[in-house]
Coordinates of C-alpha atoms in Angstrom, one line a residue:
Chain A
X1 CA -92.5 -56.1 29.8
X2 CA -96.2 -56.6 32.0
X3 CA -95.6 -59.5 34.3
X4 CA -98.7 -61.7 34.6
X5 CA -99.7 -61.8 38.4
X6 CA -98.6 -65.6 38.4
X7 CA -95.2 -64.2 37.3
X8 CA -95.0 -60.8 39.5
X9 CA -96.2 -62.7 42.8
X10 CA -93.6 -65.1 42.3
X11 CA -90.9 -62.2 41.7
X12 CA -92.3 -60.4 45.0
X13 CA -91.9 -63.6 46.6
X14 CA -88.5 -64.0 45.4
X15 CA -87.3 -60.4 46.5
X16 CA -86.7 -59.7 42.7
X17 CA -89.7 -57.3 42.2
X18 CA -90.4 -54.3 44.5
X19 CA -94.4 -53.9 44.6
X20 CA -93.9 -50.3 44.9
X21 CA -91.4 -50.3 41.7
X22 CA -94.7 -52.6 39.9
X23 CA -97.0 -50.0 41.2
X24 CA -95.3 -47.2 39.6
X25 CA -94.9 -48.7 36.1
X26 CA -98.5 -49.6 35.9
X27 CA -99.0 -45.6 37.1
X28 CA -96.8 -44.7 34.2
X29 CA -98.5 -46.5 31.7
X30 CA -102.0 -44.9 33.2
X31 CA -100.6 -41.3 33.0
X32 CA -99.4 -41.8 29.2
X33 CA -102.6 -44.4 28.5
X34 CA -105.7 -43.6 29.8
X35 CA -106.3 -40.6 28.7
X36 CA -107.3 -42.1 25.2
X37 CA -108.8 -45.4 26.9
X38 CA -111.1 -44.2 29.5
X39 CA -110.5 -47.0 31.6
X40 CA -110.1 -45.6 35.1
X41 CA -112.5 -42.8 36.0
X42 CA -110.9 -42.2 38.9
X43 CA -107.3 -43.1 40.0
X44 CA -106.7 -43.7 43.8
X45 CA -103.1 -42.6 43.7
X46 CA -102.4 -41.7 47.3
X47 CA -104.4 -45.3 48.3
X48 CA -101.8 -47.0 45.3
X49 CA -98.8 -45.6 47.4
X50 CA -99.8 -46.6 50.8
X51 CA -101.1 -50.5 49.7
X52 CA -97.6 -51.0 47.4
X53 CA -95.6 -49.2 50.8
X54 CA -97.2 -51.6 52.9
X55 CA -96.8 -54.5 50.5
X56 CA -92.9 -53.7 50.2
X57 CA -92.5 -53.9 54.2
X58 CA -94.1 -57.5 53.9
X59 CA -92.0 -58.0 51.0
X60 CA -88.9 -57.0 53.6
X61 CA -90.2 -58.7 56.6
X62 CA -90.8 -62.3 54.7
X63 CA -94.6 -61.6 55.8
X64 CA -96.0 -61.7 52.6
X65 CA -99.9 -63.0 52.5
X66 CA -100.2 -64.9 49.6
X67 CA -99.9 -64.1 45.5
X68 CA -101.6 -60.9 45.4
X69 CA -99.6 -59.3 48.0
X70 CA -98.4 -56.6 46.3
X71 CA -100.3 -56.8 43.0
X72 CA -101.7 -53.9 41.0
X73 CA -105.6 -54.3 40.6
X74 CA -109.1 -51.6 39.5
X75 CA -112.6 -52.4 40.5
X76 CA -115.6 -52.3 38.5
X77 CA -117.2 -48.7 39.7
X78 CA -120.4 -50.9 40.9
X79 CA -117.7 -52.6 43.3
X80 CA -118.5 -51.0 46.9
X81 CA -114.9 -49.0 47.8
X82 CA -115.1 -47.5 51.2
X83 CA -114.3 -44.1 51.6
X84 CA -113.9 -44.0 47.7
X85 CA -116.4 -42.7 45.2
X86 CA -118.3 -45.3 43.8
X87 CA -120.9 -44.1 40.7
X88 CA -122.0 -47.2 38.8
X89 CA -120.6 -44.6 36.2
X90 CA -123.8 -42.9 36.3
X91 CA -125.0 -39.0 37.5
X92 CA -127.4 -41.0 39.9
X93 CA -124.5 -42.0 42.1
X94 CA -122.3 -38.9 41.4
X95 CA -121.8 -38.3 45.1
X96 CA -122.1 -41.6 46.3
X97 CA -118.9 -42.8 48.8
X98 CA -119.5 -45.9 50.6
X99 CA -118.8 -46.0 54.3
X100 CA -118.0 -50.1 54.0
X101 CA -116.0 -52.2 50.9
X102 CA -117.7 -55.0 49.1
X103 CA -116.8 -58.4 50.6
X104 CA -114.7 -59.3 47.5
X105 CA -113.1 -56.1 47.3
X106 CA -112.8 -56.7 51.4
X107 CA -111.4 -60.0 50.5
X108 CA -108.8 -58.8 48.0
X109 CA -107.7 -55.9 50.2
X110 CA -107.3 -58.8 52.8
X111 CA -105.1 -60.2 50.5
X112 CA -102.7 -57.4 50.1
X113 CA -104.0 -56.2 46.8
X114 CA -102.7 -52.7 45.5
X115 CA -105.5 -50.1 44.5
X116 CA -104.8 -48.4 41.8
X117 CA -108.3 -47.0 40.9
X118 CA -112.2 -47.5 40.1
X119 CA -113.1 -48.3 36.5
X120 CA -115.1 -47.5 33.7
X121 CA -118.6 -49.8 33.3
X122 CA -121.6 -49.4 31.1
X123 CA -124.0 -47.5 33.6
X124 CA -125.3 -49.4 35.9
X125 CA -123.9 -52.5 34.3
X126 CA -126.0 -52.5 31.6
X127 CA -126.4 -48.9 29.5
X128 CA -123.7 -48.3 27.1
X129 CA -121.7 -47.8 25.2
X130 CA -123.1 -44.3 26.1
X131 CA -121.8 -40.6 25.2
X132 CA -124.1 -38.5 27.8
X133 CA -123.3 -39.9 31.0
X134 CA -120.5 -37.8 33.4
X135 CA -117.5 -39.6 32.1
X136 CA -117.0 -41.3 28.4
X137 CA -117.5 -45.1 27.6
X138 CA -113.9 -47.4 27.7
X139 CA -112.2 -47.6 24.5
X140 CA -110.5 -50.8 23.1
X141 CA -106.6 -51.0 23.6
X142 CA -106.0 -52.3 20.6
X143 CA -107.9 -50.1 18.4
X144 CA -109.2 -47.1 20.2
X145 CA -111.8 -46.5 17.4
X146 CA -113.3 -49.6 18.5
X147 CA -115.5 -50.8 21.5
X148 CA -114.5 -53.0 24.4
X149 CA -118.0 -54.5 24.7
X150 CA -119.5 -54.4 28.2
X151 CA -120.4 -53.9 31.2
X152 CA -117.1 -54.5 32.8
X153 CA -115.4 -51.8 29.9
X154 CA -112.9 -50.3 32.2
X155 CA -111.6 -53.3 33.3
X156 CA -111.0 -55.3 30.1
X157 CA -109.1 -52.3 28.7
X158 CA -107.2 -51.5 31.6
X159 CA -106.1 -55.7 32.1
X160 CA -105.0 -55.6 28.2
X161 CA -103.3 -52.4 28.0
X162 CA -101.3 -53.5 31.1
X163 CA -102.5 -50.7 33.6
X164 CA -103.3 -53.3 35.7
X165 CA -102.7 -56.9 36.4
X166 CA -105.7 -57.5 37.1
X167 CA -109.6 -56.7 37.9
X168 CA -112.8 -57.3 39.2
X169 CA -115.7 -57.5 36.6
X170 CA -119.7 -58.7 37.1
X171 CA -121.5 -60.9 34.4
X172 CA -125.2 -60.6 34.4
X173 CA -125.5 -61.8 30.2
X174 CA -121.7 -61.5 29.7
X175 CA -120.7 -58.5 30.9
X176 CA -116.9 -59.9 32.4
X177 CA -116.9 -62.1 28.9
X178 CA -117.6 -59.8 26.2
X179 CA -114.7 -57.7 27.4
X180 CA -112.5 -59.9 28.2
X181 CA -113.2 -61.5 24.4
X182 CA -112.7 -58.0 22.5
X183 CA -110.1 -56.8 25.2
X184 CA -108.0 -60.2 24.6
X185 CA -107.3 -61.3 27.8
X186 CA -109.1 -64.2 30.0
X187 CA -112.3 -63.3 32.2
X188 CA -114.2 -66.2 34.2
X189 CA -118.2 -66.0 35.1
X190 CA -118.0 -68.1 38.0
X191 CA -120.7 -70.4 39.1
X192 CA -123.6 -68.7 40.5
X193 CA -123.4 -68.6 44.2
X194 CA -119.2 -69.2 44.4
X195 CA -118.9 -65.5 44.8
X196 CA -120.3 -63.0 47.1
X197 CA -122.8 -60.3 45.2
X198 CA -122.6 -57.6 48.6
X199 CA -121.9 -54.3 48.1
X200 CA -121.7 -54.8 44.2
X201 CA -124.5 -52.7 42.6
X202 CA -127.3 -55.0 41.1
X203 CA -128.6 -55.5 37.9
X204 CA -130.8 -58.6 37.9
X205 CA -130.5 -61.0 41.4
X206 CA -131.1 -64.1 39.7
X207 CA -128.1 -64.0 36.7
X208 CA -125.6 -61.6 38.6
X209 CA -122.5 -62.9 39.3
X210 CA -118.9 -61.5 40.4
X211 CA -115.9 -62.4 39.0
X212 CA -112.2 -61.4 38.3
X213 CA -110.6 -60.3 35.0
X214 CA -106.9 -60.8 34.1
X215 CA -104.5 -61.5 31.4
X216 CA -104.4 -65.4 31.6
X217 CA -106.8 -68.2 33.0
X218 CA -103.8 -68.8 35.6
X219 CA -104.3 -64.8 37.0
X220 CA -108.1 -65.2 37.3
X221 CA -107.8 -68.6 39.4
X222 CA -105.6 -66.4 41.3
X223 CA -107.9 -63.5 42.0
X224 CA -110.7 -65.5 42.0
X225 CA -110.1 -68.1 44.9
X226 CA -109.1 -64.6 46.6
X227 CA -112.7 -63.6 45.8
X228 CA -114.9 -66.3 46.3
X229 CA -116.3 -68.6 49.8
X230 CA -119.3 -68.1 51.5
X231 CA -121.1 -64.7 52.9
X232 CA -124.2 -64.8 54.7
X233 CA -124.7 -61.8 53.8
X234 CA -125.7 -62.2 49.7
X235 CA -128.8 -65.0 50.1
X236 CA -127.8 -66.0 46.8
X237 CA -124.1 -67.2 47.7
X238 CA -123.8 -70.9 48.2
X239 CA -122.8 -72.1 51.9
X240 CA -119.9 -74.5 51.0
X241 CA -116.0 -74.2 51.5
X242 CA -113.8 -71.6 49.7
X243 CA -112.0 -73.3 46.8
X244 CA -108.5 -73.6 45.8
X245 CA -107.9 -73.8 42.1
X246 CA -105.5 -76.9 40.6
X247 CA -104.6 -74.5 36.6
X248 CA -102.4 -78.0 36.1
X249 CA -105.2 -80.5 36.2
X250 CA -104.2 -83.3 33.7
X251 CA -106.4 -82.6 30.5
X252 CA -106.1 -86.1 29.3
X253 CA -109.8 -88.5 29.9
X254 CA -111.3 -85.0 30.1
X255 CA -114.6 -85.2 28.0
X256 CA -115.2 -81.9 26.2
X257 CA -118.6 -81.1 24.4
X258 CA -118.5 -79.1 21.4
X259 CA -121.9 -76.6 20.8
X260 CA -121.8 -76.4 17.2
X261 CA -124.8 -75.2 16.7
X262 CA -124.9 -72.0 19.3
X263 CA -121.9 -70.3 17.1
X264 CA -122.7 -72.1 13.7
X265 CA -126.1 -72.2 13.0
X266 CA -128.0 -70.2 16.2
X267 CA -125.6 -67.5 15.2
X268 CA -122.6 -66.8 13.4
X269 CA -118.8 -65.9 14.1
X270 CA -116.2 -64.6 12.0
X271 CA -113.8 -67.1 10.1
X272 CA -111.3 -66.2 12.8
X273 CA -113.8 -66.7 15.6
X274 CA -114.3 -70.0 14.4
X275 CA -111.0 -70.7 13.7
X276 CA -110.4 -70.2 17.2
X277 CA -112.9 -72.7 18.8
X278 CA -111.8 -75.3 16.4
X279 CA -108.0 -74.8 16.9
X280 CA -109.0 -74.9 20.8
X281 CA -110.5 -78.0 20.3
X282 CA -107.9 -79.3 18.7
X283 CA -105.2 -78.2 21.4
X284 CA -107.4 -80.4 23.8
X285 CA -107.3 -83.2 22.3
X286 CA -103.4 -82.8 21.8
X287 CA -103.4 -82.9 25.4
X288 CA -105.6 -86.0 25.6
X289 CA -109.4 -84.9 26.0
X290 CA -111.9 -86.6 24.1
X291 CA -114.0 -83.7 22.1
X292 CA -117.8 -84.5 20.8
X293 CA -120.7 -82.9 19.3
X294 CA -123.1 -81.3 21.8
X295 CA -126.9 -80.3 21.2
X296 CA -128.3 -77.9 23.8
X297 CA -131.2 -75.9 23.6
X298 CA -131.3 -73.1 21.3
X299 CA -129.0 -70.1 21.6
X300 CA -132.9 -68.2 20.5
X301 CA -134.6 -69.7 23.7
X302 CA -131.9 -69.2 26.2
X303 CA -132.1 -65.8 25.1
X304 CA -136.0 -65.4 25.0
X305 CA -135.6 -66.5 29.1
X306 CA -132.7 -64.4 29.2
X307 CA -133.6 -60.9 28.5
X308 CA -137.0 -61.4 29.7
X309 CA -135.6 -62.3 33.1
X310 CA -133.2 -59.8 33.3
X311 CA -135.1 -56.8 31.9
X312 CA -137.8 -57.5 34.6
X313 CA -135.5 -57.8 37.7
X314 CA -133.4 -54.9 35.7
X315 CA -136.6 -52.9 36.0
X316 CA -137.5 -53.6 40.2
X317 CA -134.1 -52.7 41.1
X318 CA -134.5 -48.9 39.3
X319 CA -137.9 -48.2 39.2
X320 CA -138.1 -45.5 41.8
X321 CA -135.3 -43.8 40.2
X322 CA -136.8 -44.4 36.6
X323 CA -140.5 -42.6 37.5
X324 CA -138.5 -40.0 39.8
X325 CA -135.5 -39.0 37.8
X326 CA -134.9 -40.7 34.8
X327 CA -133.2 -37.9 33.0
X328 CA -130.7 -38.6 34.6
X329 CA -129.7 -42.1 33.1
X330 CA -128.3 -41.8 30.0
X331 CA -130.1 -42.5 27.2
X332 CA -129.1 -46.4 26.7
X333 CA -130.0 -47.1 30.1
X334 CA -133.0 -45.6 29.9
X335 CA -134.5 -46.7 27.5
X336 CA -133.3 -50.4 28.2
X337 CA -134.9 -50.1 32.0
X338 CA -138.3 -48.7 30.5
X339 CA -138.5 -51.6 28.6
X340 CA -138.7 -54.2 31.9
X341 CA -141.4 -51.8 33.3
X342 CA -143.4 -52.8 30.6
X343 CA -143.2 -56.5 31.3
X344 CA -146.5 -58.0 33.0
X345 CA -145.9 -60.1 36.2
X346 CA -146.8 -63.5 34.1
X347 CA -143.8 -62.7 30.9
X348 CA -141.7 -62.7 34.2
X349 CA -143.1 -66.4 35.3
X350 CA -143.5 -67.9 32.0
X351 CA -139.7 -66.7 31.6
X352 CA -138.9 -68.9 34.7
X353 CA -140.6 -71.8 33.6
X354 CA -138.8 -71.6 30.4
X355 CA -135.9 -71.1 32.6
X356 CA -136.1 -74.3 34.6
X357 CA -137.1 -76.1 31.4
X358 CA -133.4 -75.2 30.0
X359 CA -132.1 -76.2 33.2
X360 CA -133.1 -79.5 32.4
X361 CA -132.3 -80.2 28.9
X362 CA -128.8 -78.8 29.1
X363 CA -127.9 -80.9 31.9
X364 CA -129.3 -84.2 30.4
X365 CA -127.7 -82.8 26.8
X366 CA -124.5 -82.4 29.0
X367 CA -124.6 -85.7 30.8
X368 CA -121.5 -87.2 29.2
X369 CA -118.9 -84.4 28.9
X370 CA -116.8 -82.7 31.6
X371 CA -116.7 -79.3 29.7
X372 CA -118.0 -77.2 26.8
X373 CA -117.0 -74.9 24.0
X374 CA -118.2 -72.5 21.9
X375 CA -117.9 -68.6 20.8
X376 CA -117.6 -65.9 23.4
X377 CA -118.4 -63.1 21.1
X378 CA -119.1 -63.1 17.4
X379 CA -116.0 -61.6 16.3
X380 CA -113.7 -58.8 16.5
X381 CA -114.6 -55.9 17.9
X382 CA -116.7 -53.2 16.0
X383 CA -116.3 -49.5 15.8
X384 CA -117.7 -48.1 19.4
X385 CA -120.2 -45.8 17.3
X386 CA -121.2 -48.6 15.4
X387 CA -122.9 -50.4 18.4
X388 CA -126.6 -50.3 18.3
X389 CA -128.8 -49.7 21.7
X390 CA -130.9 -53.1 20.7
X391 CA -128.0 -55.2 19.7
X392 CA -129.3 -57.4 22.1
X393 CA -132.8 -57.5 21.0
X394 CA -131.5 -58.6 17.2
X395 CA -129.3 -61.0 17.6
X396 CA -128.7 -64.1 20.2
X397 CA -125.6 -63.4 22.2
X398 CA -123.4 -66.7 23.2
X399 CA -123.3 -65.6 26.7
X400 CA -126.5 -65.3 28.5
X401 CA -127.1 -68.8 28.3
X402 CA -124.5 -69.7 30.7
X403 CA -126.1 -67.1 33.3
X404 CA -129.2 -68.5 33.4
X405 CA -128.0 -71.9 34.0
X406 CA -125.2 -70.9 37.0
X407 CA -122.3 -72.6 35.3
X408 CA -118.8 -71.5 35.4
X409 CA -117.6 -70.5 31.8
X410 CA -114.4 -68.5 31.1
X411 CA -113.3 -66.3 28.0
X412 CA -110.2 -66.9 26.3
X413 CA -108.3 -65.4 23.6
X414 CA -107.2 -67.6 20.6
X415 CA -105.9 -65.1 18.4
X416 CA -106.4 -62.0 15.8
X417 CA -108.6 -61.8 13.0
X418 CA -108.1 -60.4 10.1
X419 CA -108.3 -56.3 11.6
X420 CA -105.7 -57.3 13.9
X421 CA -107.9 -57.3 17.2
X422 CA -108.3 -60.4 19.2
X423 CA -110.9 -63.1 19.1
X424 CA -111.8 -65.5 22.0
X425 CA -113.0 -69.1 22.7
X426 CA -115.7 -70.0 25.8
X427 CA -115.1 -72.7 27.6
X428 CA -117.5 -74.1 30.4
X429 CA -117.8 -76.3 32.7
X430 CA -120.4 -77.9 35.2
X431 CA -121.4 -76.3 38.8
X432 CA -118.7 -76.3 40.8
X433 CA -116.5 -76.8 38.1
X434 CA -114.6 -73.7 37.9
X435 CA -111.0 -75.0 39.0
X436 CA -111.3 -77.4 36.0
X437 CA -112.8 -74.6 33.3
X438 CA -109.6 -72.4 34.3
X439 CA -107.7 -75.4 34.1
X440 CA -108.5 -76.0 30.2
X441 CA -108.3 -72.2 29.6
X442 CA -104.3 -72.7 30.8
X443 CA -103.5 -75.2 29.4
X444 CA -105.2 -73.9 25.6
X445 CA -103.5 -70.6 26.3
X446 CA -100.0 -72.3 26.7
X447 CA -100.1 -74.0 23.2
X448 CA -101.9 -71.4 21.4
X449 CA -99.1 -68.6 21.7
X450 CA -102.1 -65.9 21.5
X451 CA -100.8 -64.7 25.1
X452 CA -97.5 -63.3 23.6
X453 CA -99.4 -60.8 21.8
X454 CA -99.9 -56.9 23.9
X455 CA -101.5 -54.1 22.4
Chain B
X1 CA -141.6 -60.7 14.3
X2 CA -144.6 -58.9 15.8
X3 CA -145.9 -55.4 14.7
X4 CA -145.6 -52.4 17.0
X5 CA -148.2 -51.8 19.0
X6 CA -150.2 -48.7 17.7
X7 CA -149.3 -45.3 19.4
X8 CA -152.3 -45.1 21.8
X9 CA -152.2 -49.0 23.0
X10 CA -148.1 -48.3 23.7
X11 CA -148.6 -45.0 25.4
X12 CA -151.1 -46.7 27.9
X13 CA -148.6 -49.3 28.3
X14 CA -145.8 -46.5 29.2
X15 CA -148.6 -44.7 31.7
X16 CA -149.3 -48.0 33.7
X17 CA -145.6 -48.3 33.9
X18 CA -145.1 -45.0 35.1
X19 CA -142.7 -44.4 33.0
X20 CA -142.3 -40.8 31.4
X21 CA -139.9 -40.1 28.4
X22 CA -139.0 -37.9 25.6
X23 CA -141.6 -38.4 22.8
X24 CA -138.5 -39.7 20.3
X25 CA -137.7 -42.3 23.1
X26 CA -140.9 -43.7 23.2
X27 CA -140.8 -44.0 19.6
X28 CA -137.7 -46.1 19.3
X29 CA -139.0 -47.6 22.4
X30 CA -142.4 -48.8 20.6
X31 CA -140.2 -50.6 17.9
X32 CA -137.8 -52.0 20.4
X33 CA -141.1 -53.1 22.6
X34 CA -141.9 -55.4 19.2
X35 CA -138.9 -57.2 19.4
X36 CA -139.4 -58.3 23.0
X37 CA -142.3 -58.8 22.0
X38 CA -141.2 -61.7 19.5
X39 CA -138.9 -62.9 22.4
X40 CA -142.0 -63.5 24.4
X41 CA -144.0 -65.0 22.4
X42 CA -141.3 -67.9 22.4
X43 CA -142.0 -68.5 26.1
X44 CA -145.5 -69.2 25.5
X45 CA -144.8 -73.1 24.4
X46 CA -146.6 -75.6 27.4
X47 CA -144.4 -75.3 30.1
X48 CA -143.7 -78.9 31.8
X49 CA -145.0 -79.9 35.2
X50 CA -142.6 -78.7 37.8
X51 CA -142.7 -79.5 41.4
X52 CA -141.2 -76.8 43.0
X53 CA -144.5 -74.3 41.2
X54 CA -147.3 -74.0 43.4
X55 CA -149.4 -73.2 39.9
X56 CA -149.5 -77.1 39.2
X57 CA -150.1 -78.4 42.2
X58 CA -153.7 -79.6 40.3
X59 CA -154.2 -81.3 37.1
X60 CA -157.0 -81.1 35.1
X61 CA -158.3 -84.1 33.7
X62 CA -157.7 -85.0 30.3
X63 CA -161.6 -84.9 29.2
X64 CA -161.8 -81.9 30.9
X65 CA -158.8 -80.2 29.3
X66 CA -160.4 -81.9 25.7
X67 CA -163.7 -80.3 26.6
X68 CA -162.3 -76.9 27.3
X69 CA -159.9 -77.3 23.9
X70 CA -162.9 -78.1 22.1
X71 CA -164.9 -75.3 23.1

């Protein structure tokens, strides 16, 4: 059996568990796993070793530092690892080995975390699934024919196939979501600013965000209140204290807005998708919330702002490489950088006008309700050559809205469709909100038996 | 959804970007260019009057902006 990190911690604590005993079952499961998932491209087993050794002698001394003493964890390769090689999974880095960690992988070596290894990502966080880059994409645990979605690949097949408890992502348009939807396991976009950005390879400043990935809502307000609080250092990260996260908040007088439109008429989901959301919302009104109908602006324009404002900042952060070297991006990348270049300085501002604009609607169209719901991804997962390069470009995603406005909204899964791979609700909340987003996506995960289900 | 732009005006458009690609990149990358292009065009609606943009810091006066409408 794979012990959630709620449940593991509280066997560590208990002297019941050995972290070095976890450490090597999740190493099992990577030496008979990974070499059809792809999920780690490289394994840090000498580093495992030491952090579960050191993480026993806590264990022995009653010195332990808190719940992820001792826990088996991967970072996104765009996640600064000192002294470890750290790619963004792409022949531009190849060589790259950072002298200092990123301050959330600082944090969560702080707080006793076991290393297991650096995982697989779409290049650069954006370009992929690709075929032509040093190392192959991630493929889907429960379907290895199929794609995890992206960017955070690695991790989201590496939470669901158990090879680790947990990981760190980074959500720019829904890169921890999309995963964590087609992976089936729980990933939270926290609110912009909650989590420090340092030493995590960019994408686009303005809608980057860190954030953990796990196998329940209750494991990602553990890694996250591990990862988040202020740092100087990131201009974007919000100066207020670090948070500590409440996953048994009462549900009941909770207000919950339901965006029927974004997954039913903006877009589509499957029936199972759908299913999902509604049986969600259902669960939460079990439990006492009130659930209405919600109009914000249209999945089309959030995505118009979206991609506009992301291609553009996409396109500042590579464009020495992509006039000096770019063959040698892989072809996705490539060609989705080129296409920022050709942006003119006033798409970029009449994108942040249109930004502000959204700002304002949705939280006047939110003013009454404590939460919100609606798809994470359209369905189950599709065969990983069956992804197009302009997928994006074609049809709205349910994500991207949620980064341009900041707020905290979390992936869940509610179940399998009909080719037996999972499907996922999105629940969001308000700025600051996060504690009470994780708290919904507990308590919907306890009734809707979805997280007795492993690949 | 908008048209390509013709070969010549999109290979300009690559040069000022300084962008250089194989030629069956910048072919998908024409089409692909269209469909942002479509995206844009949806972020062209009268943006409101926002106080933190130095841009509308001065209004133009409605007979003005009637005369210049007109014109």
């Amino acid at each position: 059996m794979i012990p959630t990190i709620a449940e593991a911690s509280a066997l560590i604590a208990a002297k019941k568990l050995s972290p070095v005993e976890l450490m090597r079952d999740c190493e099992a499961r990577i030496a008979t796993q990974n070499s059809a998932l792809n999920a780690f491209i490289l394994q840090t087993p000498e580093r495992a070793a030491s952090d579960a050794k050191a993480a026993e002698a806590r264990q022995m001394a009653g010195t332990l530092k808190g719940r992820l003493d001792g826990i088996p964890i991967g970072h996104k390769d765009i996640y600064s690892t000192a002294g470890i090689r750290t790619t963004g999974h792409s022949a531009q880095l190849l060589d790259n080995i950072p002298s200092e960690d990123a301050v959330t992988v600082a944090k969560w070596r702080e707080a006793g975390v076991v290393l297991m290894g650096k995982l697989a990502t779409h290049e650069f966080a954006f370009g992929g699934p690709s075929f032509d880059l040093p190392w192959p994409p991630a493929r889907n645990p429960w379907n290895t024919e199929c794609f995890t979605s992206g960017s955070s690949s690695g991790t989201g097949a590496a939470v669901a196939a158990g090879l680790i408890l947990g990981g760190t992502g980074s959500d720019t348009g829904g890169s921890i979501r999309g995963p964590a939807a087609l992976c089936g396991i729980a990933g939270i976009k926290p609110t912009y600013g909650l989590c420090s950005r340092t030493g995590i390879y960019p994408l686009a400043q303005t809608l980057d965000h860190a954030g953990p990935m796990a196998w329940t809502s209750e494991d990602c307000a553990i890694l996250l209140e591990a990862m988040a609080g202020h740092d100087p250092s990131d201009p974007g990260s919000a100066n207020r204290p670090a948070p500590s996260f409440d996953v048994n908040q009462d549900m009941r007088g909770r207000r919950v807005g339901l965006i029927r439109h974004m997954h039913e008429v903006d877009t589509t989901v499957s029936p199972a998708t759908l299913k999902g959301i509604e049986e969600t919302a259902e669960i939460l009104r079990k439990l006492g919330a009130t659930v209405v109908d919600v109009t914000l602006p249209s999945l089309q324009e959030f995505n118009a702002a979206g991609w506009v404002t992301l291609s553009g900042e996409a396109w500042t952060v590579h464009e020495e490489w992509m006039r000096s070297q770019p063959l040698k991006y892989g072809e996705f990348l490539r060609a989705r950088l080129a296409l920022g270049g050709l942006l003119s300085a006033g798409d970029y501002i009449q994108a942040q006008r249109k930004r502000r604009e959204l700002i304002t609607r949705s939280f006047a169209a939110s003013a009454d309700v404590d939460l919100l719901l609606t798809a994470s991804a359209l369905g189950e997962a599709p065969k990983i050559h069956d992804v197009p390069k302009w997928a994006s470009l074609e049809k709205p995603n349910v994500t991207i809205a949620f980064n341009l406005l900041g707020w905290p909204a979390l992936t869940i899964c509610t179940g399998h469709g009909e080719g037996g791979l999972p499907v996922a609700a999105q629940i969001i909340g308000k700025p600051w909100q996060d504690g009470l987003v994780l708290a919904a996506g507990h308590a919907v995960e306890r009734e809707n038996g979805a997280r007795a289900r492993r690949p | 959804m908008p048209e390509p732009l013709p070969p010549a005006d999109f290979a300009l458009l690559m040069a000022q970007a300084g962008v250089t690609l194989p030629p069956a990149e910048v072919e998908d990358l024409r089409h692909a260019h269209a469909k942002l292009r479509g995206m844009l065009e949806m972020l062209r609606s009268p943006a409101p009057k926002l106080v933190a943009e130095p841009g509308f810091t001065f209004s133009v006066g409605a007979a003005a902006q009637q005369a210049s409408t007109e014109k």
